[in-house]
Structures are given as C-alpha cells and as structure tokens.
Amino acid sequence: MESIGYRFEKVAERRKDAVALVIDSVEYTYAQLLADVRIAKNCMLAQGLRENDCIANLYPNGYPFVVYSLATFALGGILLPVNNTYQPNELQYYLETAEVKGLCSPTGLPAAVDCASRHTIPWFDETALEQHSSFSSSSMSQSGGMYLFSSGSTGKSKRVFRTQQDLVCEYSMMSEVNGANEQDIVLCTLPLYHAHGFGNALLMALLSGAKCIVLTHEFNGRKTMQAIADYKVSLYPAVPFMFQIMALARFNPPLDFSSLRYCLSSGAPLSEKIFKDFHDRTGIYIGQIYGSSETGAMFINTHPCPESKKTVGFPLPGIDVEIRSDEGEVLLAGEEGEIWVRSPAMTKQYDGMPEATAAAFVDGWFFTGDMGVFSEFGLTVTGRKKLLINVAGNKVDPLEVETLINSHEQVEESVVVAKPHETYGEQVVAYVVLLPQSQASVEDLQHYVKGKLVEYKVPKQIIFLSAIPKSPLGKILRKYL
C-alpha cells in the first residue's frame, strides 16, 4: 500500500494545473501545493528532523496546516494534529505523551509549555530552501504516520498510531463506496485536527484529485449553506450540531443544493429531529459515518432515507464486523450486543498501554465498546457498553433515559450518568439543560419519567445545568459531570 506522500505526489503531478484548495477565496493549484510541501519537508530536514520523529501541527485551519501536514508525511514523520485552543497544561500533556520532536506553530507557544528539546519550524517565504526541484517520487517516505488520541470522554486519552498505509487504506475503502473523484468539490468546515475533517474532507479531496474548499472562520450556518450553493459542493462531511444550525438558515429565494451527492455526519449520534429538519430545509437526507480513532471510518450509510435514518449503514469493503454477547458469542441480526471489528486500516494497539491494549484488541479484533444491532438497513449503534449503569445488578442504558427526558417539552438536552451508591453500587443521575424561559422543576421531570420507566431506571438525582460540557465537535465529555 502506498504512503500518503507518495500517493499525493502522483495525484499532484497528474493534476498540476487543477485547483487543489480554496481557502478564504484564495486558490492553490496542485502544482503549487506540491512545491510548497517539498520546501516544507526541506525545512524540517534542515532542523534535524528525520523519519519517525513526531511533529506537532498547531496551525488552525488554513494553508500552512495543510502544507506542514503533507510535508510531515513526505518526510516520513509522525503527524500530531493539535487543537490550538488547548490550555498550556493540556498542550504539555499531548506534546510529552507523543514525544514530540518538532513544532509547527503560527505564534510563540505559552511560556508554561517546555519547548527546549523541540525544533520549531517557521513558516517559509518564497525563496526558502529552494532545493525542491531535485526531488523525485522516490523522495516520498513510506515510514511514519499519524498520532491520534482517543476522545477521553470517559477517562484519560489513549495514544493511537496509524501508519500512512493505514490512512491510505481507509481512504481507498471509503472512496470505493462514496465514489470520490476528480470532479468532486469537497467542503470542509470541520477542524482539520480532528480525524473526521482531516480524513473525510481534506485527504478525501486531495488523494482523489478533487477540489477542497476550506472555511477558516468560526462555523456559520448561513455562510456554509451559501458556500455549498456558490461552489456547487458535492461532498460535505460535518457533525450533527452543524447540520442543526444549517437547518435554521432561511433564504429567499431558496438556494440550489442539487450539486450535493452526500452530506455525511459523524462524531456524535444524529438525532431524528436534525435528520428531518435538514431534509425539510434542503431536500437532502444526511448519511452517517461510524468510526473511531483506533479504526478510522468503518461504516457509511450511502443511501439515507426515513427507514434507515437511525443506522450508520454497512461496513466498508474489507472490514469484518460481528455483534458479540458478553460471553463473546456471535449474535444474529436483530440481537443487540457489542460491536467487534477487524479492519486492514486499524491500529493494532494503544502505544505504551499494554493493559488497555489487552482489554480492547484480541486475535485481530477490536472491541469498540459500542453496543449495536443489525437490521436490513444496516447497523444501528444503540449506546456505549461501558456507560451502562449497574443498579444492583440491573443494567440501565443511559440513552434510553436521556431519550425520555429529552422528549419533555421544556427540555433542550440531557445526559444521564452513573454515580456511586453505597447499597446498590451505582445510581442513575441526570444532568438537564432546560429550554429558555422554561419553568420546569426537578419534581416535574421526575413525575414525567416515573410512569414510563421501571423504578431502578428513574434518576435519583436531576441536576440542572446551563450547558452540557462538550468537545469542540459536540461530543459529550462525561468525565466533567
């Protein structure tokens, strides 16, 4: 399997005059991008960086982020895309855990971050290290890859290493299904440090020879809808809250979205309301992608419809999937169990964490920790196995309780978690955000759920919050509750 650097170089040489990127209305051709990637690689070599060195990219969405990411792959380094809004202690943790050797950063890092042992790579000008003309296709390394960290929504993040070949394999499986090609126009409003934005927007476009439109401003539903219409976007990956905001935008006369082949949601469950509201506004059904840091994309629903709206579709080509019981028995369609996967594109371990590896990887299978059930429309992810609440031996699925609470007319959203209980081991606790001007009380909500749930599922505490703690992509951070 080819490396990303080698594959990109072949595409760029074939598509040299075509536009690769449009960033804040500025166009960059494949030839220009490839030339700048070669310069950036030389900058890294000049700083003493070599194959398999970890290089952190702290740039926000923009041209430098793309160039330095591709240059890291060309070098054979290990790319660590980093959220540049991290606080110093968070940044220090990731830099140390990944053993970062090089930093690509637009500004000076906070004084609290120790950079003494790391090479800082400055952005280059047009005349910097112009030796790129001597490079050939063989200059693109086959080593290195990418570090990702599991979400850490329930505990300490785990470091995941995926090779360049893993990432190209994932791209190949996904593009075989979604039909990505040179005529596509891909819109990216996601952070490029996140796997969904990096893989399903940026790499999907550049490795296909397509055009990638990158919006760098804070997400805006109206501007995104306008960009889809103006650029005639054909592929748009996003997360549920983005589709939710877009569904609120109004245009008179209505915009033309007929160019869109796929709108693909990932990162968090897609609610029925968002699915319906977005379709009502645009006439387009949102499909879902299901994946993880460990595996990359695994499932995609390429034929979304009202009957399949809850599903993530079917496995990508080459991926094996089984639904297993707690005893490890393979279950049949219609039976709920844990989702086990085996993919040629997935990592084989958590770096430096043998106990966590042993608990999640066995005989080539990865235990996702997600619960699911197969139907004729594909896989429905029903919840997290590890989040099941054990009340005196009775298992409670938080999603079931959340769905009921969220159906109350004065509730905006809720999160249900387990809290220790001296007698029963665990008890059910609900954190609730009310709609503006809501007058609902704790007693109102408890009365609402009591007649609809067995007693052990009824929250023993209901705590009102102004907002649920979430990651930048809307993933609930239960560790803060």
CSV table of C-alpha atoms in Angstrom, one decimal:
chain,number,residue,atom,x,y,z
A,1,MET,CA,0.0,0.0,0.0
A,2,GLU,CA,1.3,3.5,-0.9
A,3,SER,CA,2.1,6.2,1.6
A,4,ILE,CA,0.1,9.4,1.7
A,5,GLY,CA,3.1,11.4,0.5
A,6,TYR,CA,3.7,9.1,-2.5
A,7,ARG,CA,0.0,9.0,-3.4
A,8,PHE,CA,-0.4,12.8,-3.1
A,9,GLU,CA,2.7,13.4,-5.3
A,10,LYS,CA,1.3,11.2,-8.1
A,11,VAL,CA,-2.0,12.9,-8.0
A,12,ALA,CA,-0.5,16.4,-7.8
A,13,GLU,CA,1.8,15.7,-10.8
A,14,ARG,CA,-1.2,14.5,-12.8
A,15,ARG,CA,-3.5,17.3,-11.8
A,16,LYS,CA,-0.8,20.0,-11.6
A,17,ASP,CA,-2.9,22.8,-13.1
A,18,ALA,CA,-6.1,22.0,-11.3
A,19,VAL,CA,-7.2,23.8,-8.2
A,20,ALA,CA,-6.5,21.7,-5.1
A,21,LEU,CA,-7.5,24.1,-2.3
A,22,VAL,CA,-9.7,27.2,-1.9
A,23,ILE,CA,-9.0,28.8,1.4
A,24,ASP,CA,-10.7,32.1,2.2
A,25,SER,CA,-11.3,32.6,-1.5
A,26,VAL,CA,-7.6,32.1,-2.4
A,27,GLU,CA,-7.0,29.3,-4.9
A,28,TYR,CA,-3.9,27.0,-4.7
A,29,THR,CA,-3.2,24.6,-7.5
A,30,TYR,CA,-1.8,21.1,-7.1
A,31,ALA,CA,1.5,22.1,-8.5
A,32,GLN,CA,1.8,25.0,-6.1
A,33,LEU,CA,0.8,22.8,-3.1
A,34,LEU,CA,3.3,20.1,-4.1
A,35,ALA,CA,6.1,22.6,-4.5
A,36,ASP,CA,5.4,24.1,-1.0
A,37,VAL,CA,5.2,20.6,0.6
A,38,ARG,CA,8.7,19.9,-0.8
A,39,ILE,CA,10.0,23.2,0.6
A,40,ALA,CA,8.5,22.5,4.0
A,41,LYS,CA,10.0,19.0,4.0
A,42,ASN,CA,13.4,20.6,3.4
A,43,CYS,CA,12.7,23.0,6.2
A,44,MET,CA,12.1,20.0,8.5
A,45,LEU,CA,15.3,18.2,7.3
A,46,ALA,CA,17.3,21.4,7.9
A,47,GLN,CA,16.0,21.5,11.5
A,48,GLY,CA,17.4,17.9,12.0
A,49,LEU,CA,14.0,16.1,11.9
A,50,ARG,CA,14.0,12.6,10.4
A,51,GLU,CA,11.8,9.7,9.7
A,52,ASN,CA,9.5,8.6,12.6
A,53,ASP,CA,10.1,11.8,14.5
A,54,CYS,CA,6.8,13.1,15.9
A,55,ILE,CA,5.9,16.6,14.5
A,56,ALA,CA,3.0,18.5,16.1
A,57,ASN,CA,1.0,20.8,13.9
A,58,LEU,CA,-0.7,23.6,15.9
A,59,TYR,CA,-1.9,25.7,13.0
A,60,PRO,CA,-5.6,26.5,12.7
A,61,ASN,CA,-7.5,25.6,9.5
A,62,GLY,CA,-5.6,27.1,6.6
A,63,TYR,CA,-2.8,26.7,4.1
A,64,PRO,CA,0.1,26.2,6.5
A,65,PHE,CA,-1.7,23.4,8.3
A,66,VAL,CA,-2.2,21.5,5.0
A,67,VAL,CA,1.4,22.1,3.8
A,68,TYR,CA,3.0,21.1,7.0
A,69,SER,CA,0.8,18.0,7.4
A,70,LEU,CA,1.7,16.7,4.0
A,71,ALA,CA,5.3,17.6,4.5
A,72,THR,CA,5.4,15.5,7.6
A,73,PHE,CA,4.1,12.5,5.6
A,74,ALA,CA,6.6,13.3,2.9
A,75,LEU,CA,9.4,13.2,5.4
A,76,GLY,CA,8.2,10.0,7.0
A,77,GLY,CA,7.5,11.7,10.3
A,78,ILE,CA,4.5,11.1,12.6
A,79,LEU,CA,2.0,13.9,12.4
A,80,LEU,CA,0.3,15.0,15.6
A,81,PRO,CA,-2.5,17.5,14.7
A,82,VAL,CA,-3.3,19.5,17.8
A,83,ASN,CA,-6.2,21.7,18.8
A,84,ASN,CA,-4.5,25.1,19.0
A,85,THR,CA,-7.0,26.3,21.6
A,86,TYR,CA,-5.7,23.9,24.2
A,87,GLN,CA,-4.6,25.4,27.5
A,88,PRO,CA,-0.9,25.1,28.4
A,89,ASN,CA,-1.3,22.1,30.7
A,90,GLU,CA,-3.3,20.2,28.0
A,91,LEU,CA,-0.8,21.1,25.3
A,92,GLN,CA,2.1,20.0,27.5
A,93,TYR,CA,0.4,16.6,28.1
A,94,TYR,CA,0.0,15.9,24.4
A,95,LEU,CA,3.5,17.0,23.5
A,96,GLU,CA,5.1,14.9,26.2
A,97,THR,CA,2.9,11.8,25.7
A,98,ALA,CA,3.6,11.9,21.9
A,99,GLU,CA,7.3,12.6,22.4
A,100,VAL,CA,7.1,15.5,20.0
A,101,LYS,CA,10.4,16.4,18.3
A,102,GLY,CA,9.2,19.2,16.1
A,103,LEU,CA,6.6,22.0,16.3
A,104,CYS,CA,4.8,23.8,13.5
A,105,SER,CA,3.1,26.8,15.1
A,106,PRO,CA,2.0,30.2,13.9
A,107,THR,CA,2.9,32.1,17.1
A,108,GLY,CA,5.1,31.6,20.2
A,109,LEU,CA,3.8,28.9,22.5
A,110,PRO,CA,2.7,29.7,26.1
A,111,ALA,CA,5.6,30.1,28.5
A,112,ALA,CA,4.3,27.2,30.5
A,113,VAL,CA,5.0,24.8,27.6
A,114,ASP,CA,8.5,23.4,27.7
A,115,CYS,CA,9.9,23.6,24.1
A,116,ALA,CA,13.6,23.4,24.9
A,117,SER,CA,14.1,19.9,23.4
A,118,ARG,CA,11.9,20.5,20.4
A,119,HIS,CA,12.6,22.1,17.0
A,120,THR,CA,10.3,24.9,16.0
A,121,ILE,CA,9.7,25.1,12.2
A,122,PRO,CA,9.0,28.6,11.0
A,123,TRP,CA,6.7,29.3,8.0
A,124,PHE,CA,8.9,29.8,4.9
A,125,ASP,CA,9.0,32.5,2.3
A,126,GLU,CA,9.1,32.0,-1.5
A,127,THR,CA,12.9,31.7,-1.6
A,128,ALA,CA,13.4,29.4,1.4
A,129,LEU,CA,15.3,26.2,0.7
A,130,GLU,CA,14.5,26.0,-3.0
A,131,GLN,CA,16.1,22.6,-3.5
A,132,HIS,CA,12.7,21.1,-4.0
A,133,SER,CA,13.3,20.8,-7.8
A,134,SER,CA,15.7,17.9,-7.1
A,135,PHE,CA,13.1,15.7,-5.5
A,136,SER,CA,11.6,12.7,-7.3
A,137,SER,CA,8.7,10.4,-6.5
A,138,SER,CA,11.1,8.2,-4.5
A,139,SER,CA,11.7,11.1,-2.1
A,140,MET,CA,8.3,10.4,-0.5
A,141,SER,CA,8.9,8.3,2.6
A,142,GLN,CA,6.9,5.1,3.3
A,143,SER,CA,7.6,5.5,7.1
A,144,GLY,CA,5.7,7.4,9.7
A,145,GLY,CA,2.0,8.1,10.0
A,146,MET,CA,-0.2,9.9,12.4
A,147,TYR,CA,-0.9,10.0,16.1
A,148,LEU,CA,-4.5,10.4,17.3
A,149,PHE,CA,-5.8,10.3,20.8
A,150,SER,CA,-9.0,8.5,21.8
A,151,SER,CA,-11.6,11.0,22.8
A,152,GLY,CA,-11.1,10.7,26.5
A,153,SER,CA,-14.8,11.4,27.1
A,154,THR,CA,-14.8,8.9,30.0
A,155,GLY,CA,-11.2,8.9,31.1
A,156,LYS,CA,-7.6,9.5,30.2
A,157,SER,CA,-6.9,9.7,26.4
A,158,LYS,CA,-5.0,6.8,24.8
A,159,ARG,CA,-2.4,7.3,22.1
A,160,VAL,CA,-3.2,5.7,18.8
A,161,PHE,CA,-0.6,5.3,16.0
A,162,ARG,CA,-1.8,4.7,12.4
A,163,THR,CA,0.7,4.3,9.6
A,164,GLN,CA,0.5,6.2,6.3
A,165,GLN,CA,-0.5,2.9,4.7
A,166,ASP,CA,-3.4,2.6,7.2
A,167,LEU,CA,-4.7,6.0,6.3
A,168,VAL,CA,-4.4,5.4,2.6
A,169,CYS,CA,-6.2,2.0,3.0
A,170,GLU,CA,-9.0,3.8,4.9
A,171,TYR,CA,-9.2,6.4,2.1
A,172,SER,CA,-9.3,3.6,-0.6
A,173,MET,CA,-12.2,1.8,1.2
A,174,MET,CA,-14.2,4.9,1.7
A,175,SER,CA,-13.7,6.3,-1.8
A,176,GLU,CA,-14.7,3.0,-3.3
A,177,VAL,CA,-18.1,3.4,-1.6
A,178,ASN,CA,-18.7,7.2,-1.9
A,179,GLY,CA,-17.2,7.4,-5.4
A,180,ALA,CA,-14.9,10.4,-4.7
A,181,ASN,CA,-13.3,11.5,-7.9
A,182,GLU,CA,-11.5,14.4,-9.7
A,183,GLN,CA,-14.8,16.2,-10.4
A,184,ASP,CA,-15.8,16.4,-6.8
A,185,ILE,CA,-15.8,19.6,-4.7
A,186,VAL,CA,-15.5,18.9,-1.0
A,187,LEU,CA,-16.4,21.4,1.6
A,188,CYS,CA,-14.5,21.4,5.0
A,189,THR,CA,-16.0,23.4,7.9
A,190,LEU,CA,-14.6,20.9,10.4
A,191,PRO,CA,-11.4,21.4,12.4
A,192,LEU,CA,-8.6,19.8,10.5
A,193,TYR,CA,-7.0,18.5,13.7
A,194,HIS,CA,-10.0,16.1,14.0
A,195,ALA,CA,-10.0,12.8,12.2
A,196,HIS,CA,-13.4,13.4,10.5
A,197,GLY,CA,-12.2,16.7,9.0
A,198,PHE,CA,-8.7,15.5,8.2
A,199,GLY,CA,-9.7,12.2,6.7
A,200,ASN,CA,-13.2,12.6,5.2
A,201,ALA,CA,-12.7,16.1,3.9
A,202,LEU,CA,-9.0,17.0,3.3
A,203,LEU,CA,-7.5,13.7,2.4
A,204,MET,CA,-10.6,12.5,0.6
A,205,ALA,CA,-10.3,15.5,-1.7
A,206,LEU,CA,-6.5,15.6,-2.2
A,207,LEU,CA,-6.0,11.9,-2.7
A,208,SER,CA,-8.8,11.9,-5.3
A,209,GLY,CA,-7.5,14.9,-7.2
A,210,ALA,CA,-10.6,16.8,-6.2
A,211,LYS,CA,-11.0,20.4,-5.0
A,212,CYS,CA,-11.3,21.1,-1.3
A,213,ILE,CA,-13.0,24.3,-0.1
A,214,VAL,CA,-11.8,25.2,3.5
A,215,LEU,CA,-13.7,27.7,5.5
A,216,THR,CA,-11.5,29.1,8.3
A,217,HIS,CA,-14.0,31.3,10.1
A,218,GLU,CA,-16.0,30.2,13.1
A,219,PHE,CA,-18.8,27.9,11.9
A,220,ASN,CA,-21.7,29.9,10.5
A,221,GLY,CA,-24.8,28.0,9.1
A,222,ARG,CA,-25.7,30.7,6.6
A,223,LYS,CA,-22.2,31.1,5.2
A,224,THR,CA,-21.8,27.3,4.9
A,225,MET,CA,-25.1,27.0,3.0
A,226,GLN,CA,-24.1,29.8,0.7
A,227,ALA,CA,-20.7,28.2,0.1
A,228,ILE,CA,-22.4,24.9,-0.8
A,229,ALA,CA,-24.5,26.7,-3.4
A,230,ASP,CA,-21.8,29.0,-4.7
A,231,TYR,CA,-19.1,26.4,-5.1
A,232,LYS,CA,-21.5,23.6,-6.2
A,233,VAL,CA,-20.2,21.4,-3.4
A,234,SER,CA,-20.7,17.7,-4.0
A,235,LEU,CA,-19.4,16.1,-0.7
A,236,TYR,CA,-19.9,17.7,2.7
A,237,PRO,CA,-18.8,15.9,5.9
A,238,ALA,CA,-19.9,17.6,9.2
A,239,VAL,CA,-21.1,16.9,12.7
A,240,PRO,CA,-24.7,16.9,13.9
A,241,PHE,CA,-24.7,20.4,15.5
A,242,MET,CA,-23.5,21.9,12.2
A,243,PHE,CA,-26.4,20.3,10.3
A,244,GLN,CA,-28.7,21.5,13.1
A,245,ILE,CA,-27.6,25.1,12.7
A,246,MET,CA,-27.7,25.0,8.9
A,247,ALA,CA,-31.3,23.8,9.1
A,248,LEU,CA,-32.3,27.1,10.8
A,249,ALA,CA,-31.0,29.2,7.9
A,250,ARG,CA,-33.6,30.8,5.7
A,251,PHE,CA,-33.0,32.1,2.1
A,252,ASN,CA,-35.4,33.9,-0.2
A,253,PRO,CA,-35.2,32.8,-3.0
A,254,PRO,CA,-34.1,29.3,-1.8
A,255,LEU,CA,-30.6,28.2,-2.6
A,256,ASP,CA,-29.8,25.4,-5.1
A,257,PHE,CA,-28.3,22.4,-3.4
A,258,SER,CA,-28.7,20.0,-6.3
A,259,SER,CA,-24.9,19.6,-6.6
A,260,LEU,CA,-24.7,17.7,-3.3
A,261,ARG,CA,-24.2,13.9,-3.6
A,262,TYR,CA,-23.6,13.3,0.1
A,263,CYS,CA,-23.9,15.0,3.4
A,264,LEU,CA,-22.2,12.8,5.9
A,265,SER,CA,-22.4,13.1,9.7
A,266,SER,CA,-20.0,11.7,12.2
A,267,GLY,CA,-18.6,12.4,15.7
A,268,ALA,CA,-21.8,12.1,17.6
A,269,PRO,CA,-25.2,10.4,17.1
A,270,LEU,CA,-27.5,12.1,14.6
A,271,SER,CA,-30.9,12.8,16.1
A,272,GLU,CA,-34.2,12.1,14.2
A,273,LYS,CA,-35.0,15.8,14.6
A,274,ILE,CA,-31.9,17.0,12.9
A,275,PHE,CA,-32.3,14.4,10.1
A,276,LYS,CA,-35.8,15.6,9.5
A,277,ASP,CA,-35.2,19.4,9.9
A,278,PHE,CA,-32.2,19.3,7.5
A,279,HIS,CA,-34.2,17.4,4.9
A,280,ASP,CA,-37.1,19.8,5.2
A,281,ARG,CA,-34.8,22.7,4.6
A,282,THR,CA,-32.7,21.3,1.8
A,283,GLY,CA,-34.4,18.2,0.4
A,284,ILE,CA,-31.3,16.2,1.3
A,285,TYR,CA,-31.1,13.2,3.7
A,286,ILE,CA,-28.0,13.1,5.9
A,287,GLY,CA,-26.0,9.8,5.9
A,288,GLN,CA,-23.9,8.7,8.8
A,289,ILE,CA,-20.3,7.6,9.1
A,290,TYR,CA,-19.3,5.4,12.0
A,291,GLY,CA,-15.7,5.1,13.1
A,292,SER,CA,-13.2,5.6,15.8
A,293,SER,CA,-9.7,6.9,16.4
A,294,GLU,CA,-8.5,3.3,16.5
A,295,THR,CA,-10.1,2.1,13.3
A,296,GLY,CA,-10.8,5.1,11.2
A,297,ALA,CA,-14.1,5.0,9.3
A,298,MET,CA,-15.8,1.6,9.5
A,299,PHE,CA,-19.4,2.1,8.3
A,300,ILE,CA,-21.2,4.5,6.0
A,301,ASN,CA,-24.9,5.0,5.1
A,302,THR,CA,-24.7,6.0,1.4
A,303,HIS,CA,-28.5,5.6,0.9
A,304,PRO,CA,-30.0,7.5,3.8
A,305,CYS,CA,-33.8,7.5,3.9
A,306,PRO,CA,-36.5,7.8,6.5
A,307,GLU,CA,-36.4,4.0,7.1
A,308,SER,CA,-32.6,4.0,7.6
A,309,LYS,CA,-32.2,7.3,9.4
A,310,LYS,CA,-31.1,5.6,12.7
A,311,THR,CA,-28.4,3.4,11.0
A,312,VAL,CA,-24.8,4.0,10.1
A,313,GLY,CA,-25.3,1.7,7.1
A,314,PHE,CA,-22.9,-1.1,6.2
A,315,PRO,CA,-19.2,-1.9,6.6
A,316,LEU,CA,-16.7,-0.5,4.2
A,317,PRO,CA,-15.2,-3.1,1.8
A,318,GLY,CA,-12.6,-5.3,3.6
A,319,ILE,CA,-13.9,-4.7,7.1
A,320,ASP,CA,-15.3,-7.7,9.2
A,321,VAL,CA,-17.9,-6.9,11.8
A,322,GLU,CA,-19.6,-9.1,14.4
A,323,ILE,CA,-22.1,-8.4,17.2
A,324,ARG,CA,-21.0,-10.3,20.3
A,325,SER,CA,-22.6,-11.1,23.6
A,326,ASP,CA,-20.9,-10.5,27.0
A,327,GLU,CA,-19.7,-14.1,26.7
A,328,GLY,CA,-18.2,-13.5,23.3
A,329,GLU,CA,-20.8,-15.4,21.3
A,330,VAL,CA,-21.6,-14.2,17.8
A,331,LEU,CA,-25.2,-12.8,17.8
A,332,LEU,CA,-27.7,-12.8,14.9
A,333,ALA,CA,-29.4,-9.9,13.2
A,334,GLY,CA,-31.9,-8.2,15.5
A,335,GLU,CA,-29.9,-9.2,18.6
A,336,GLU,CA,-28.1,-6.4,20.5
A,337,GLY,CA,-24.5,-6.8,21.6
A,338,GLU,CA,-21.0,-5.2,21.5
A,339,ILE,CA,-19.7,-4.3,18.1
A,340,TRP,CA,-16.4,-6.1,17.2
A,341,VAL,CA,-14.4,-5.1,14.1
A,342,ARG,CA,-11.4,-6.2,12.2
A,343,SER,CA,-10.1,-3.8,9.6
A,344,PRO,CA,-6.9,-3.6,7.5
A,345,ALA,CA,-6.8,0.1,8.2
A,346,MET,CA,-6.9,0.0,12.1
A,347,THR,CA,-4.2,0.2,14.7
A,348,LYS,CA,-3.1,-2.9,16.5
A,349,GLN,CA,-2.5,-1.4,20.0
A,350,TYR,CA,-2.5,1.6,22.3
A,351,ASP,CA,1.0,2.9,22.5
A,352,GLY,CA,2.6,2.3,25.8
A,353,MET,CA,-0.6,0.9,27.4
A,354,PRO,CA,-0.4,-2.9,27.4
A,355,GLU,CA,-3.3,-3.3,29.8
A,356,ALA,CA,-5.6,-1.1,27.7
A,357,THR,CA,-4.5,-2.9,24.6
A,358,ALA,CA,-5.2,-6.4,26.1
A,359,ALA,CA,-8.7,-5.2,27.0
A,360,ALA,CA,-9.5,-3.9,23.5
A,361,PHE,CA,-7.5,-6.0,21.0
A,362,VAL,CA,-7.7,-9.8,20.7
A,363,ASP,CA,-6.8,-12.0,17.8
A,364,GLY,CA,-7.0,-9.2,15.3
A,365,TRP,CA,-10.4,-7.9,16.6
A,366,PHE,CA,-11.0,-4.6,18.2
A,367,PHE,CA,-13.8,-4.3,20.8
A,368,THR,CA,-15.3,-0.9,20.2
A,369,GLY,CA,-17.2,-0.7,23.5
A,370,ASP,CA,-20.3,0.4,21.5
A,371,MET,CA,-23.5,-1.6,21.5
A,372,GLY,CA,-25.3,-2.2,18.3
A,373,VAL,CA,-27.8,-4.3,16.3
A,374,PHE,CA,-28.1,-5.2,12.6
A,375,SER,CA,-31.2,-4.9,10.5
A,376,GLU,CA,-32.0,-4.9,6.8
A,377,PHE,CA,-31.0,-1.2,6.7
A,378,GLY,CA,-27.6,-1.8,8.3
A,379,LEU,CA,-26.1,-1.2,11.8
A,380,THR,CA,-27.8,0.9,14.5
A,381,VAL,CA,-25.4,2.0,17.2
A,382,THR,CA,-27.6,1.8,20.4
A,383,GLY,CA,-25.2,3.1,23.1
A,384,ARG,CA,-22.0,2.6,24.9
A,385,LYS,CA,-21.4,-0.8,26.7
A,386,LYS,CA,-19.0,0.9,29.2
A,387,LEU,CA,-21.6,3.5,30.0
A,388,LEU,CA,-24.2,1.0,31.1
A,389,ILE,CA,-25.3,1.8,34.7
A,390,ASN,CA,-25.4,-1.2,37.1
A,391,VAL,CA,-28.1,-0.6,39.7
A,392,ALA,CA,-28.0,-3.7,42.0
A,393,GLY,CA,-27.3,-6.0,39.0
A,394,ASN,CA,-29.9,-4.3,36.8
A,395,LYS,CA,-28.3,-2.7,33.7
A,396,VAL,CA,-29.6,0.8,32.7
A,397,ASP,CA,-28.8,2.2,29.2
A,398,PRO,CA,-28.3,6.0,29.7
A,399,LEU,CA,-29.5,6.6,26.1
A,400,GLU,CA,-32.9,5.2,27.0
A,401,VAL,CA,-33.3,7.5,29.9
A,402,GLU,CA,-31.9,10.5,28.0
A,403,THR,CA,-34.3,9.9,25.1
A,404,LEU,CA,-37.3,10.0,27.5
A,405,ILE,CA,-36.1,13.1,29.4
A,406,ASN,CA,-35.4,14.9,26.1
A,407,SER,CA,-39.0,14.2,24.9
A,408,HIS,CA,-40.3,16.6,27.7
A,409,GLU,CA,-41.5,19.8,26.0
A,410,GLN,CA,-39.4,22.0,28.3
A,411,VAL,CA,-36.1,20.1,28.0
A,412,GLU,CA,-33.3,21.1,25.5
A,413,GLU,CA,-31.0,18.2,26.2
A,414,SER,CA,-29.8,15.8,29.0
A,415,VAL,CA,-27.0,13.5,29.9
A,416,VAL,CA,-27.5,10.5,32.2
A,417,VAL,CA,-24.6,9.1,34.1
A,418,ALA,CA,-23.8,6.6,36.9
A,419,LYS,CA,-22.8,7.8,40.4
A,420,PRO,CA,-21.7,5.6,43.3
A,421,HIS,CA,-24.3,4.3,45.7
A,422,GLU,CA,-23.4,2.7,49.0
A,423,THR,CA,-26.0,-0.1,48.7
A,424,TYR,CA,-26.8,-0.6,45.0
A,425,GLY,CA,-23.3,0.0,43.6
A,426,GLU,CA,-24.5,2.7,41.2
A,427,GLN,CA,-27.4,5.0,40.9
A,428,VAL,CA,-28.9,7.0,37.9
A,429,VAL,CA,-28.2,10.7,37.8
A,430,ALA,CA,-29.4,13.1,35.1
A,431,TYR,CA,-27.9,16.4,34.1
A,432,VAL,CA,-30.5,18.5,32.3
A,433,VAL,CA,-30.5,21.7,30.2
A,434,LEU,CA,-33.9,23.4,30.1
A,435,LEU,CA,-35.2,25.4,27.2
A,436,PRO,CA,-35.1,29.2,27.6
A,437,GLN,CA,-37.9,30.6,29.8
A,438,SER,CA,-38.7,27.0,31.0
A,439,GLN,CA,-40.2,26.8,34.4
A,440,ALA,CA,-39.9,23.0,34.8
A,441,SER,CA,-38.8,21.8,38.2
A,442,VAL,CA,-36.9,18.7,39.4
A,443,GLU,CA,-40.2,17.3,40.6
A,444,ASP,CA,-41.9,17.9,37.2
A,445,LEU,CA,-39.3,15.9,35.4
A,446,GLN,CA,-39.2,13.1,38.0
A,447,HIS,CA,-43.0,12.8,37.8
A,448,TYR,CA,-42.7,12.8,33.9
A,449,VAL,CA,-40.4,9.8,33.8
A,450,LYS,CA,-41.7,7.7,36.8
A,451,GLY,CA,-44.7,6.5,34.9
A,452,LYS,CA,-42.6,5.5,31.9
A,453,LEU,CA,-39.6,3.7,33.3
A,454,VAL,CA,-39.1,0.8,35.7
A,455,GLU,CA,-38.1,2.2,39.2
A,456,TYR,CA,-34.4,1.4,39.0
A,457,LYS,CA,-34.1,3.4,35.8
A,458,VAL,CA,-35.6,6.5,37.3
A,459,PRO,CA,-33.0,9.2,38.0
A,460,LYS,CA,-32.4,9.5,41.8
A,461,GLN,CA,-31.0,13.0,41.2
A,462,ILE,CA,-31.8,15.6,38.5
A,463,ILE,CA,-29.3,18.4,38.3
A,464,PHE,CA,-30.0,21.5,36.1
A,465,LEU,CA,-27.1,22.9,34.1
A,466,SER,CA,-26.8,25.9,31.8
A,467,ALA,CA,-24.9,23.8,29.3
A,468,ILE,CA,-23.6,20.2,28.9
A,469,PRO,CA,-19.7,20.1,28.7
A,470,LYS,CA,-18.7,19.1,25.2
A,471,SER,CA,-15.7,18.8,22.9
A,472,PRO,CA,-15.3,21.3,20.0
A,473,LEU,CA,-17.1,18.8,17.8
A,474,GLY,CA,-20.0,18.4,20.1
A,475,LYS,CA,-19.0,15.2,21.8
A,476,ILE,CA,-20.3,15.0,25.4
A,477,LEU,CA,-17.4,15.0,27.9
A,478,ARG,CA,-18.9,12.8,30.7
A,479,LYS,CA,-15.7,13.0,32.7
A,480,TYR,CA,-16.6,16.5,33.7
A,481,LEU,CA,-20.0,15.6,35.1
